[in-house]
């Protein structure tokens, strides 16, 4: 083992839910203070803060410090679509890896309330067609030149996969949602903890076929935080902290390389494949070594194609993979045992930290009813449209 | 203020060419051939800065779609959003039009570019959109 690894020392997430009586500072503070307590450290041990949120106004990290401790350390305010949380972790990771920090705090938070997934149309009082923007459009094109809504964009990613590969249809996508709702019944931190039958999922109102309402993640509120530490500093900490620490054996962030169709349909595949290849190479593990995976199931169609992108199944075999039961918690590679974004929830900035929390908690053997027994290696994946993909591979500390 | 003129039409986007032979036009990189529908500073594929305007073919294949039931206010639902690939190899996003039942959209189906009026502004100018209709 190299001596310059970066480790997760403390981790926490709030339950994902709706918290109309709290603000984002309350949620982030709760997760940060609990992550400190979990790692047996406090704010004075931190050399850097990376604070991720998509919807908080500029300077959120500094406002957070004014609640949890103003120690004068550098603050990075991070915004990177749905990969915001993973990017915050990566910022703290890089600072430690570079030797600029020994310990760092990465937090992700969002307070979305019941905001819709649909962009609101800007209505001028007087309508006059004037070309504007880089496409010279005279009006909003959403709904006229195809969809710009998230359920639709990800539906097209799914049907695009179905066009290229055998054995993928409405039922395979629905099974993904069935699995994640089922998994969430064991997770007290999940926004919803309710099982639905396949018939209920397929029969719920269609948002963007093949994604029905029960195949789409909800909006919600929540926060998650991790304390990262250098290997050298970790060795100076109490034995118990060392035993509970989880090694980050790969931290990868990619963006989408040029593909022909990228200008009309965001490519969520290539950057995920690239990130996975880099992560497996860096960590020296392969998909067959993974005991659990938390991946970005913003919609059921997305999870299915990421089985393939992350190499969890044979190329083109994502339909067969879900049909075989492999990603269920008792299957070959449990995927989203937390309930995933579909049922655990998706407060955007928090998501990429929460999935690292989830994997780390299993590797520590502290996941309670949803524990994957004997888990030693896990992978956390997020993707934000635009696009950004973050992958972290975590490993249990050697006994 | 311009006079209202019901005969006046504008394309919904700059890359839609109207007239007797409506078609899409793309900025094609002179270095690598990559095509773009937006105003360009440089090529995202090769970094080149030379572009020529080129005609995009109207015949296409349906590569991905979604039947959208929940849309922004004013958009009739359900409608079929699609990614098509033209026979000359360019991906385009638009609606599939002319299906009596949106669930009849099928991956791999042959479609052809078509245009229609999608709105009128307060000066009486018509907005012309494009979609793809089954052949
Ligand atoms: Zn080029």
XYZ file of C-alpha atoms and ligand atoms in Angstrom, chain A residues 258, chain B residues 28-36 42-51, ligand 1:
21
model
C -16.877 15.227 -28.393
C -19.223 22.135 -40.989
C -15.631 22.149 -39.802
C -13.261 22.380 -42.770
C -10.669 20.448 -40.769
C -12.586 17.378 -39.619
C -16.111 17.583 -41.014
C -17.873 17.853 -37.648
C -21.224 19.609 -38.005
C -22.771 22.152 -35.653
C -13.982 26.766 -32.895
C -14.495 23.068 -33.467
C -15.146 20.971 -30.345
C -13.757 17.895 -32.086
C -10.497 19.138 -33.609
C -10.045 22.728 -32.442
C -10.077 24.101 -35.991
C -11.598 27.501 -36.689
C -12.646 27.166 -40.332
C -16.273 26.398 -41.151
Zn -13.074 20.014 -36.563
